[in-house]
CSV table of C-alpha atoms and ligand atoms in Angstrom, one decimal:
chain,number,residue,atom,x,y,z
A,1,MET,CA,0.0,0.0,0.0
A,2,VAL,CA,1.2,3.5,-0.8
A,3,VAL,CA,0.7,6.3,1.8
A,4,PRO,CA,0.3,9.4,-0.3
A,5,GLY,CA,2.5,12.3,0.6
A,6,ARG,CA,1.0,15.1,2.6
A,7,SER,CA,0.5,18.4,0.8
A,8,ALA,CA,0.7,21.7,2.5
A,9,PRO,CA,-2.6,23.6,3.0
A,10,THR,CA,-1.2,27.0,2.0
A,11,LEU,CA,2.1,27.8,0.4
A,12,ASP,CA,4.4,30.6,1.5
A,13,THR,CA,5.3,32.8,-1.4
A,14,THR,CA,8.0,35.1,0.1
A,15,PRO,CA,10.2,36.3,-2.8
A,16,VAL,CA,13.2,33.9,-3.1
A,17,PRO,CA,15.9,36.7,-3.1
A,18,GLN,CA,14.6,37.7,0.3
A,19,LEU,CA,15.0,34.2,1.6
A,20,ILE,CA,18.5,33.9,0.2
A,21,ALA,CA,19.4,37.3,1.7
A,22,ARG,CA,18.1,36.3,5.1
A,23,LYS,CA,20.2,33.1,5.0
A,24,ARG,CA,23.2,35.0,3.7
A,25,ASP,CA,22.9,37.3,6.7
A,26,GLY,CA,22.8,34.5,9.2
A,27,GLY,CA,19.0,34.4,9.7
A,28,ALA,CA,16.7,31.3,9.8
A,29,LEU,CA,13.8,30.2,7.6
A,30,THR,CA,10.6,29.1,9.0
A,31,ASP,CA,8.9,25.8,8.5
A,32,GLU,CA,6.3,27.5,6.2
A,33,GLU,CA,9.0,29.3,4.2
A,34,LEU,CA,10.9,26.1,3.6
A,35,ARG,CA,7.8,24.2,2.6
A,36,GLY,CA,6.8,27.0,0.2
A,37,LEU,CA,10.3,27.3,-1.2
A,38,PHE,CA,10.6,23.6,-2.0
A,39,ALA,CA,7.1,23.3,-3.5
A,40,ARG,CA,8.0,26.1,-5.8
A,41,TYR,CA,11.4,24.6,-6.6
A,42,LEU,CA,9.8,21.2,-7.5
A,43,ALA,CA,7.2,23.0,-9.6
A,44,GLY,CA,10.0,24.8,-11.6
A,45,ASP,CA,9.2,28.3,-10.2
A,46,VAL,CA,12.5,28.5,-8.3
A,47,ASP,CA,15.5,27.8,-10.4
A,48,ASP,CA,18.7,25.9,-9.6
A,49,ALA,CA,20.8,29.0,-9.4
A,50,GLN,CA,18.5,30.4,-6.6
A,51,MET,CA,18.5,27.2,-4.7
A,52,ALA,CA,22.3,26.8,-5.0
A,53,ALA,CA,22.7,30.3,-3.7
A,54,LEU,CA,20.5,29.6,-0.7
A,55,LEU,CA,22.3,26.3,0.0
A,56,MET,CA,25.7,27.9,-0.2
A,57,ALA,CA,24.5,30.7,2.2
A,58,GLY,CA,23.3,27.9,4.6
A,59,VAL,CA,26.5,25.9,4.3
A,60,ILE,CA,28.5,29.0,5.3
A,61,ARG,CA,26.2,30.5,7.9
A,62,GLY,CA,24.7,27.2,9.2
A,63,PHE,CA,21.2,25.9,9.3
A,64,SER,CA,19.6,25.5,12.7
A,65,ARG,CA,18.3,22.3,14.3
A,66,ALA,CA,14.8,23.5,13.7
A,67,GLU,CA,15.6,24.1,10.0
A,68,ALA,CA,17.0,20.5,9.8
A,69,VAL,CA,13.8,19.1,11.3
A,70,ALA,CA,11.6,21.2,9.0
A,71,LEU,CA,13.7,20.3,5.9
A,72,THR,CA,13.4,16.6,6.7
A,73,ASP,CA,9.6,16.9,6.9
A,74,VAL,CA,9.5,18.9,3.7
A,75,PHE,CA,11.5,16.2,1.9
A,76,VAL,CA,9.4,13.3,3.2
A,77,ALA,CA,6.2,15.2,2.3
A,78,SER,CA,7.5,15.8,-1.3
A,79,GLY,CA,6.7,12.2,-2.2
A,80,ASP,CA,5.1,9.0,-1.2
A,81,ARG,CA,6.1,6.8,1.7
A,82,VAL,CA,6.5,3.0,1.7
A,83,ASP,CA,4.2,1.4,4.2
A,84,LEU,CA,5.9,-1.8,5.4
A,85,SER,CA,3.6,-2.3,8.3
A,86,ALA,CA,1.9,-5.4,6.8
A,87,LEU,CA,5.3,-7.3,6.5
A,88,ALA,CA,6.1,-10.1,8.9
A,89,GLY,CA,9.4,-9.6,10.7
A,90,PRO,CA,11.1,-6.4,11.8
A,91,THR,CA,11.7,-3.7,9.1
A,92,VAL,CA,15.3,-2.4,9.2
A,93,ASP,CA,17.2,0.2,7.2
A,94,LYS,CA,20.8,1.3,7.2
A,95,HIS,CA,22.5,4.5,5.9
A,96,SER,CA,26.0,6.0,5.7
A,97,THR,CA,26.7,9.7,5.6
A,98,GLY,CA,29.1,9.1,2.8
A,99,GLY,CA,32.7,7.9,2.5
A,100,VAL,CA,35.4,6.6,0.2
A,101,GLY,CA,35.6,2.8,-0.5
A,102,ASP,CA,32.5,2.5,1.8
A,103,THR,CA,30.4,-0.4,0.4
A,104,THR,CA,28.9,-1.6,3.7
A,105,THR,CA,25.3,-1.6,2.3
A,106,PHE,CA,26.2,-4.5,0.0
A,107,VAL,CA,27.2,-6.5,3.1
A,108,VAL,CA,24.8,-5.2,5.7
A,109,ALA,CA,21.5,-5.2,3.8
A,110,PRO,CA,21.8,-8.9,2.8
A,111,LEU,CA,23.2,-9.9,6.1
A,112,LEU,CA,20.2,-8.4,7.9
A,113,ALA,CA,17.8,-10.0,5.5
A,114,ALA,CA,19.6,-13.3,6.2
A,115,VAL,CA,18.7,-13.1,9.9
A,116,GLY,CA,15.0,-12.5,9.2
A,117,CYS,CA,14.8,-8.7,8.9
A,118,GLN,CA,12.9,-7.0,6.1
A,119,VAL,CA,15.2,-4.4,4.5
A,120,ALA,CA,13.9,-1.6,2.4
A,121,LYS,CA,16.6,0.9,1.6
A,122,LEU,CA,16.4,4.1,-0.3
A,123,SER,CA,20.0,5.1,-1.4
A,124,GLY,CA,21.7,7.9,-3.2
A,125,ARG,CA,24.2,8.4,-6.0
A,126,GLY,CA,27.8,9.5,-5.6
A,127,LEU,CA,28.1,12.9,-3.8
A,128,GLY,CA,31.1,15.1,-4.0
A,129,HIS,CA,34.2,12.9,-3.6
A,130,THR,CA,32.2,10.0,-2.0
A,131,GLY,CA,30.7,7.1,-3.8
A,132,GLY,CA,26.9,6.2,-3.8
A,133,THR,CA,25.2,2.9,-3.5
A,134,ILE,CA,23.0,3.5,-6.5
A,135,ASP,CA,25.9,4.1,-8.9
A,136,LYS,CA,27.6,1.0,-7.5
A,137,LEU,CA,24.5,-1.2,-7.9
A,138,GLU,CA,24.0,0.1,-11.5
A,139,ALA,CA,27.5,-1.3,-12.3
A,140,ILE,CA,25.9,-4.7,-12.2
A,141,PRO,CA,24.6,-5.4,-15.7
A,142,GLY,CA,20.8,-5.2,-16.0
A,143,LEU,CA,20.2,-4.1,-12.5
A,144,ARG,CA,17.3,-1.5,-12.0
A,145,THR,CA,17.3,0.9,-9.1
A,146,ASP,CA,14.3,3.1,-10.1
A,147,LEU,CA,11.7,1.0,-8.3
A,148,SER,CA,8.3,2.5,-7.6
A,149,VAL,CA,6.9,2.5,-4.0
A,150,ASP,CA,4.8,-0.6,-4.8
A,151,GLU,CA,7.8,-2.4,-6.3
A,152,VAL,CA,9.9,-1.7,-3.2
A,153,ARG,CA,7.2,-3.1,-1.0
A,154,ARG,CA,6.4,-6.1,-3.1
A,155,GLN,CA,10.1,-7.0,-3.5
A,156,VAL,CA,10.7,-6.8,0.3
A,157,ALA,CA,7.7,-9.0,0.8
A,158,ASN,CA,9.0,-11.6,-1.7
A,159,VAL,CA,12.7,-11.7,-1.1
A,160,GLY,CA,13.3,-9.7,2.1
A,161,LEU,CA,15.2,-6.8,0.7
A,162,ALA,CA,15.2,-4.0,-1.9
A,163,VAL,CA,17.6,-1.1,-2.5
A,164,ALA,CA,16.1,1.7,-4.6
A,165,SER,CA,17.0,5.3,-5.6
A,166,ALA,CA,15.0,8.3,-4.6
A,167,THR,CA,12.6,8.7,-7.5
A,168,ALA,CA,9.7,10.9,-8.7
A,169,ASP,CA,7.6,9.0,-6.1
A,170,LEU,CA,10.0,8.8,-3.2
A,171,VAL,CA,11.6,11.9,-1.7
A,172,PRO,CA,11.8,13.7,-5.0
A,173,ALA,CA,12.9,16.9,-3.2
A,174,ASP,CA,16.0,15.1,-1.9
A,175,LYS,CA,16.7,13.6,-5.3
A,176,ARG,CA,16.7,17.1,-6.9
A,177,LEU,CA,18.7,18.7,-4.1
A,178,TYR,CA,21.2,15.9,-3.8
A,179,ALA,CA,22.1,16.2,-7.5
A,180,LEU,CA,22.4,20.0,-7.1
A,181,ARG,CA,24.5,19.8,-3.9
A,182,ASP,CA,26.8,17.3,-5.6
A,183,VAL,CA,27.9,19.8,-8.2
A,184,THR,CA,27.8,23.1,-6.2
A,185,ALA,CA,30.1,22.1,-3.3
A,186,THR,CA,27.1,22.4,-0.9
A,187,VAL,CA,27.2,19.0,0.6
A,188,PRO,CA,29.0,19.5,4.0
A,189,SER,CA,26.2,20.9,6.2
A,190,PRO,CA,25.0,18.8,9.1
A,191,ALA,CA,21.4,20.0,8.6
A,192,LEU,CA,21.5,19.2,4.9
A,193,ILE,CA,23.1,15.8,5.4
A,194,ALA,CA,20.8,14.9,8.3
A,195,SER,CA,17.6,15.9,6.4
A,196,SER,CA,18.8,14.1,3.2
A,197,VAL,CA,19.6,10.9,5.1
A,198,MET,CA,16.7,10.9,7.4
A,199,SER,CA,14.0,11.8,4.8
A,200,LYS,CA,15.0,8.7,2.8
A,201,LYS,CA,14.9,6.6,6.0
A,202,LEU,CA,11.5,7.9,7.1
A,203,ALA,CA,10.0,7.6,3.6
A,204,GLY,CA,11.5,4.1,3.3
A,205,GLY,CA,9.2,3.0,6.1
A,206,ALA,CA,11.5,0.9,8.3
A,207,SER,CA,10.9,0.9,12.0
A,208,THR,CA,14.6,0.3,12.9
A,209,ILE,CA,17.3,2.5,11.5
A,210,VAL,CA,21.1,2.1,12.0
A,211,LEU,CA,23.4,4.9,10.8
A,212,ASP,CA,27.0,4.9,9.9
A,213,VAL,CA,28.3,8.5,10.4
A,214,LYS,CA,31.7,8.9,9.0
A,215,ALA,CA,34.5,11.0,10.6
A,216,GLY,CA,37.8,12.1,9.0
A,217,ASP,CA,39.3,13.7,6.0
A,218,GLY,CA,37.3,11.5,3.6
A,219,ALA,CA,33.9,12.3,5.3
A,220,PHE,CA,31.7,15.3,5.3
A,221,SER,CA,32.4,15.6,9.1
A,222,PRO,CA,36.1,16.1,9.5
A,223,THR,CA,36.3,15.5,13.3
A,224,VAL,CA,34.8,12.8,15.5
A,225,ASP,CA,33.0,15.5,17.5
A,226,ASP,CA,31.4,16.9,14.4
A,227,ALA,CA,30.4,13.4,13.4
A,228,GLU,CA,28.9,12.8,16.8
A,229,ALA,CA,26.8,16.0,16.5
A,230,LEU,CA,25.5,14.9,13.1
A,231,ALA,CA,24.8,11.4,14.5
A,232,ARG,CA,22.8,12.8,17.4
A,233,LEU,CA,20.8,15.1,15.1
A,234,CYS,CA,19.9,12.1,12.9
A,235,VAL,CA,19.1,9.9,15.9
A,236,ASP,CA,16.9,12.6,17.4
A,237,ILE,CA,15.0,13.1,14.1
A,238,GLY,CA,14.5,9.3,13.8
A,239,ARG,CA,13.3,8.9,17.4
A,240,ALA,CA,11.0,12.0,17.0
A,241,HIS,CA,9.3,10.1,14.2
A,242,GLY,CA,8.9,7.0,16.3
A,243,ARG,CA,11.7,4.9,14.8
A,244,ARG,CA,14.3,2.9,16.8
A,245,THR,CA,17.4,4.7,15.7
A,246,ALA,CA,21.1,4.5,16.6
A,247,ALA,CA,24.4,5.4,15.0
A,248,LEU,CA,28.1,4.4,14.9
A,249,VAL,CA,30.7,7.0,14.3
A,250,THR,CA,33.3,5.3,12.1
A,251,ASP,CA,36.7,6.2,10.7
A,252,MET,CA,37.0,7.8,7.3
A,253,SER,CA,40.6,9.0,7.5
A,254,GLN,CA,41.6,6.3,5.0
A,255,PRO,CA,39.4,4.4,2.5
A,256,LEU,CA,37.2,1.8,4.3
A,257,GLY,CA,37.6,-1.1,1.8
A,258,ASP,CA,40.3,-1.9,-0.7
A,259,ALA,CA,38.6,-0.3,-3.7
A,260,VAL,CA,37.3,3.2,-4.8
A,261,GLY,CA,35.1,3.1,-7.9
A,262,ASN,CA,31.8,1.6,-8.7
A,263,ALA,CA,32.3,-1.9,-10.1
A,264,LEU,CA,35.6,-2.3,-8.1
A,265,GLU,CA,33.7,-1.6,-4.8
A,266,VAL,CA,31.0,-4.1,-5.7
A,267,THR,CA,33.8,-6.7,-6.2
A,268,ALA,CA,35.3,-5.7,-2.8
A,269,ALA,CA,32.0,-6.2,-1.0
A,270,ILE,CA,31.3,-9.6,-2.7
A,271,GLU,CA,34.8,-10.7,-1.6
A,272,VAL,CA,33.8,-9.9,2.0
A,273,LEU,CA,30.5,-11.8,1.6
A,274,GLN,CA,32.5,-14.7,0.1
A,275,GLY,CA,34.6,-14.8,3.4
A,276,GLY,CA,37.7,-12.9,2.2
A,277,GLY,CA,38.4,-9.3,1.2
A,278,SER,CA,39.0,-6.3,3.4
A,279,THR,CA,39.0,-6.9,7.1
A,280,ARG,CA,38.0,-3.2,7.7
A,281,LEU,CA,35.0,-3.4,5.5
A,282,ARG,CA,34.0,-6.7,7.2
A,283,GLU,CA,34.4,-5.2,10.7
A,284,VAL,CA,32.3,-2.1,10.1
A,285,SER,CA,29.7,-4.1,8.2
A,286,LEU,CA,29.4,-6.6,11.1
A,287,ALA,CA,29.2,-3.8,13.6
A,288,LEU,CA,26.4,-2.0,11.7
A,289,ALA,CA,24.4,-5.2,11.3
A,290,ALA,CA,25.0,-6.1,15.0
A,291,GLY,CA,23.9,-2.5,15.9
A,292,ALA,CA,20.6,-3.1,14.2
A,293,LEU,CA,20.1,-6.4,16.0
A,294,GLU,CA,20.9,-4.7,19.3
A,295,LEU,CA,18.1,-2.1,18.6
A,296,LEU,CA,15.8,-5.1,18.1
A,297,GLY,CA,16.6,-6.4,21.5
A,298,ARG,CA,19.6,-8.7,21.3
A,299,THR,CA,22.5,-8.2,23.7
A,300,ALA,CA,25.7,-6.9,22.2
A,301,GLN,CA,27.2,-10.3,22.2
A,302,GLU,CA,24.2,-12.1,20.8
A,303,ALA,CA,24.0,-9.5,18.0
A,304,ALA,CA,27.7,-9.8,17.1
A,305,GLU,CA,27.5,-13.6,17.0
A,306,GLU,CA,24.3,-13.7,14.9
A,307,ALA,CA,25.8,-11.2,12.4
A,308,ALA,CA,29.1,-13.1,12.1
A,309,ALA,CA,27.3,-16.4,11.6
A,310,ALA,CA,25.1,-15.1,8.7
A,311,LEU,CA,28.2,-13.7,7.0
A,312,ASP,CA,30.5,-16.7,7.5
A,313,GLY,CA,27.8,-19.3,6.7
A,314,GLY,CA,27.2,-17.7,3.2
A,315,ALA,CA,23.6,-16.8,4.0
A,316,ALA,CA,24.2,-13.1,3.4
A,317,LEU,CA,25.8,-13.8,0.0
A,318,ALA,CA,22.7,-15.8,-1.0
A,319,ARG,CA,20.5,-12.8,-0.1
A,320,LEU,CA,22.6,-10.4,-2.2
A,321,ALA,CA,22.0,-12.8,-5.1
A,322,ASP,CA,18.2,-12.6,-4.3
A,323,LEU,CA,18.3,-8.8,-4.3
A,324,ILE,CA,20.3,-8.6,-7.6
A,325,GLY,CA,18.0,-11.2,-9.3
A,326,ALA,CA,14.8,-9.4,-8.1
A,327,GLN,CA,16.1,-6.1,-9.5
A,328,GLY,CA,17.0,-7.6,-12.9
A,329,GLY,CA,20.7,-7.8,-12.4
A,330,ASP,CA,23.1,-10.6,-13.5
A,331,VAL,CA,23.2,-12.9,-10.4
A,332,ARG,CA,26.4,-14.6,-11.7
A,333,VAL,CA,28.2,-11.6,-10.2
A,334,VAL,CA,28.1,-13.0,-6.7
A,335,ASP,CA,30.2,-16.0,-7.8
A,336,ASP,CA,32.7,-14.3,-10.1
A,337,PRO,CA,32.3,-10.5,-9.9
A,338,ARG,CA,35.4,-9.8,-12.1
A,339,ALA,CA,34.0,-11.9,-14.9
A,340,VAL,CA,30.6,-10.1,-14.9
A,341,LEU,CA,31.3,-6.5,-14.0
A,342,PRO,CA,32.7,-4.0,-16.6
A,343,GLN,CA,36.5,-3.8,-16.6
A,344,ALA,CA,38.5,-0.7,-17.5
A,345,PRO,CA,40.7,-1.0,-20.6
A,346,VAL,CA,43.9,0.4,-19.0
A,347,VAL,CA,45.1,-1.1,-15.7
A,348,VAL,CA,48.4,0.3,-14.3
A,349,ASP,CA,50.1,-0.2,-10.9
A,350,TRP,CA,51.5,2.8,-9.0
A,351,ALA,CA,53.7,2.9,-5.9
A,352,PRO,CA,55.4,5.4,-3.7
A,353,PRO,CA,59.1,4.9,-2.6
A,354,ALA,CA,59.7,2.1,-0.1
A,355,GLY,CA,58.9,2.8,3.6
A,356,ARG,CA,55.9,2.8,5.8
A,357,VAL,CA,52.6,4.3,4.8
A,358,ARG,CA,52.0,7.4,6.9
A,359,THR,CA,48.9,8.9,5.2
A,360,LEU,CA,46.3,7.8,2.6
A,361,ALA,CA,44.6,11.1,1.9
A,362,CYS,CA,41.1,9.8,1.8
A,363,ARG,CA,39.3,12.7,0.2
A,364,ARG,CA,42.0,13.0,-2.4
A,365,LEU,CA,41.8,9.3,-3.3
A,366,GLY,CA,38.0,9.8,-3.7
A,367,GLU,CA,38.6,12.8,-6.0
A,368,ILE,CA,41.2,10.9,-8.0
A,369,ALA,CA,38.7,8.1,-8.6
A,370,GLY,CA,36.0,10.7,-9.4
A,371,ALA,CA,38.3,12.3,-11.9
A,372,LEU,CA,39.0,8.9,-13.6
A,373,GLY,CA,35.2,8.9,-14.2
A,374,ALA,CA,33.8,7.2,-11.2
A,375,GLY,CA,32.1,10.4,-10.0
A,376,ARG,CA,30.4,13.4,-11.6
A,377,GLN,CA,31.6,16.9,-12.5
A,378,ARG,CA,28.1,18.1,-13.4
A,379,ALA,CA,24.6,17.1,-12.3
A,380,GLY,CA,23.2,14.3,-14.5
A,381,ASP,CA,26.6,13.2,-15.9
A,382,PRO,CA,26.9,9.5,-16.4
A,383,VAL,CA,29.6,7.7,-14.3
A,384,ASP,CA,32.0,5.2,-15.7
A,385,PRO,CA,31.3,2.0,-13.7
A,386,ALA,CA,34.6,0.3,-14.5
A,387,VAL,CA,37.2,2.9,-13.5
A,388,GLY,CA,38.7,3.6,-10.1
A,389,LEU,CA,41.5,2.6,-7.7
A,390,GLU,CA,42.4,-0.5,-5.9
A,391,VAL,CA,44.3,0.4,-2.7
A,392,GLY,CA,46.4,-2.5,-1.4
A,393,VAL,CA,47.8,-0.8,1.7
A,394,ARG,CA,46.6,0.8,5.0
A,395,VAL,CA,48.2,3.4,7.2
A,396,GLY,CA,51.2,1.7,8.9
A,397,ASP,CA,51.7,-0.9,6.2
A,398,PRO,CA,55.2,-1.4,4.7
A,399,VAL,CA,55.9,-0.8,1.0
A,400,ASP,CA,58.9,-2.7,-0.4
A,401,ALA,CA,61.4,-1.7,-3.0
A,402,GLN,CA,59.3,-3.4,-5.7
A,403,GLY,CA,56.4,-1.1,-4.8
A,404,ARG,CA,54.3,-3.7,-3.2
A,405,GLY,CA,52.5,-3.7,0.1
A,406,PRO,CA,51.5,-6.8,2.2
A,407,ARG,CA,48.6,-7.5,-0.1
A,408,GLY,CA,50.0,-6.6,-3.5
A,409,PRO,CA,50.3,-3.4,-5.5
A,410,VAL,CA,50.0,-0.2,-3.4
A,411,VAL,CA,47.6,1.3,-5.9
A,412,ARG,CA,46.2,-0.3,-9.0
A,413,ILE,CA,44.7,2.4,-11.4
A,414,HIS,CA,41.8,1.3,-13.6
A,415,ALA,CA,41.3,3.9,-16.3
A,416,ARG,CA,39.7,4.6,-19.7
A,417,ASP,CA,43.0,5.7,-21.3
A,418,ASP,CA,46.6,6.5,-20.8
A,419,ALA,CA,46.0,10.2,-20.3
A,420,ALA,CA,43.7,9.5,-17.4
A,421,VAL,CA,46.4,7.2,-15.9
A,422,ALA,CA,49.0,10.0,-16.2
A,423,ARG,CA,46.7,12.5,-14.4
A,424,ALA,CA,45.9,9.9,-11.6
A,425,THR,CA,49.6,9.1,-11.3
A,426,ALA,CA,50.5,12.7,-10.8
A,427,ALA,CA,47.8,13.2,-8.2
A,428,LEU,CA,48.7,10.0,-6.3
A,429,ALA,CA,52.1,11.3,-5.4
A,430,ASP,CA,50.4,13.8,-3.1
A,431,ALA,CA,47.8,11.4,-1.7
A,432,VAL,CA,50.0,8.6,-0.5
A,433,GLU,CA,52.7,9.6,2.0
A,434,VAL,CA,55.4,7.2,3.1
A,435,ALA,CA,57.8,7.6,6.0
A,436,ASP,CA,60.7,5.7,7.6
A,437,GLU,CA,58.9,4.8,10.8
A,438,ALA,CA,55.6,3.1,11.4
A,439,ALA,CA,52.4,5.1,12.0
A,440,ALA,CA,49.1,3.8,13.3
A,441,GLY,CA,45.7,4.8,11.9
A,442,PRO,CA,42.9,5.9,14.2
A,443,PRO,CA,40.4,3.2,15.5
A,444,LEU,CA,37.8,2.0,13.0
A,445,ILE,CA,34.8,2.5,15.3
A,446,HIS,CA,35.0,5.8,17.3
A,447,ARG,CA,31.7,6.0,19.1
A,448,ARG,CA,28.3,4.4,19.5
A,449,ILE,CA,25.3,6.8,19.7
A,450,GLY,CA,21.8,5.9,20.9
A,451,PHE,CA,22.3,2.4,22.1
A,452,ALA,CA,20.4,1.4,25.3
A,453,ALA,CA,23.3,-0.9,26.3
A,454,ASP,CA,25.5,2.2,26.6
A,455,GLY,CA,22.7,4.0,28.6
A,456,ASP,CA,22.2,6.4,25.7
B,501,URA,N1,24.1,10.6,2.2
B,501,URA,C1,22.9,11.1,1.9
B,501,URA,O1,21.9,10.4,1.6
B,501,URA,N2,22.7,12.5,1.9
B,501,URA,C2,23.8,13.3,2.2
B,501,URA,O2,23.5,14.5,2.2
B,501,URA,C3,25.0,12.8,2.5
B,501,URA,C4,25.2,11.4,2.5
């Protein structure tokens, strides 16, 4: 069943330049003003230039907590909501605030489905230097992400999970704004991120929501304290709407998994589901799945054991195949991702001088992958699913005189042509720093927010 979106009774029509000027000067917009502004934006009566100016003013001056709450409501009300209440089993959703090499959805969603949860997830495309689940899913030949509200609900009822993009039906205001923020450098605002994330979670209909709020150079929240503030804002919005909501603050000072780029990240996630792959991607994925199970009443130990068993026993991989099959994708990808996914024509290894890796500039690595074609320079640009970077080292790892780390080449560049390789090579020299002595990266999981076991 579809729950139609609410429409505002009367619309505020304050001239847009006045609203922009108020934000520019540090003022706040009311609930009614935001509702009217977005209704006019979606109707084509406010153009992208005006919206971008307002967003930039808000990014610089800050949006208030009340504006974040109002924006979330405006986004949810812009479309329909998925009603999952008739489904047997707990409904669960998961979301990341955006990172580099962050493919946890591909592990967490099937893992939760494998332990009896119903997972309906609305995801986004790449944003700024970060990757997006929808772009990654679309790297799988044939796979559809533009599911209607009814298709999401039916698929969850049939196979236990669905991952869809925001569409004309579902949070269309976020879909439009997300694309505009991506190309106008207006992503890093806690209120804009919280309202974008939480509107998709509220419209998606799940009663339990676990969030992965990233902290570090590759995240939109540079410090752990900033990330905690964003996590608390999201948790408060979820709880105010009656959803069980909690968050982990996790490290994004270096890429999470071993790959940055759409098809490469799908491969990296499937390798984890097959029992190998990146231990960091595995650890954060398990912690998020266990976090959702804790919200559903398991103890921390029960939750961790249940999540690990579903991953190690292969049940989660089987559920990923169900998801891919139900959305029209080539399910052979779960057995042999490299054979099924698009491959870049030019593959070249790159390494710094021998030593110990001191920094892997996370944002820069995301930008390099983006410039290879994995991300967008303008709204609506297609992404190249095949290109990106495989990163075979972590902070602290040794690099030998042959340019290899403990797990192979330091960086393997996957590119469309030699010119793209040359540009990536020049940029990598600044992104990967090597020193004589060993350095340790920060912990992978910084903080837990909103879990009863922690008295939160
Ligand atoms: N993820 C989202 O869905 N929205 C943002 O604004 C950032 C990350």
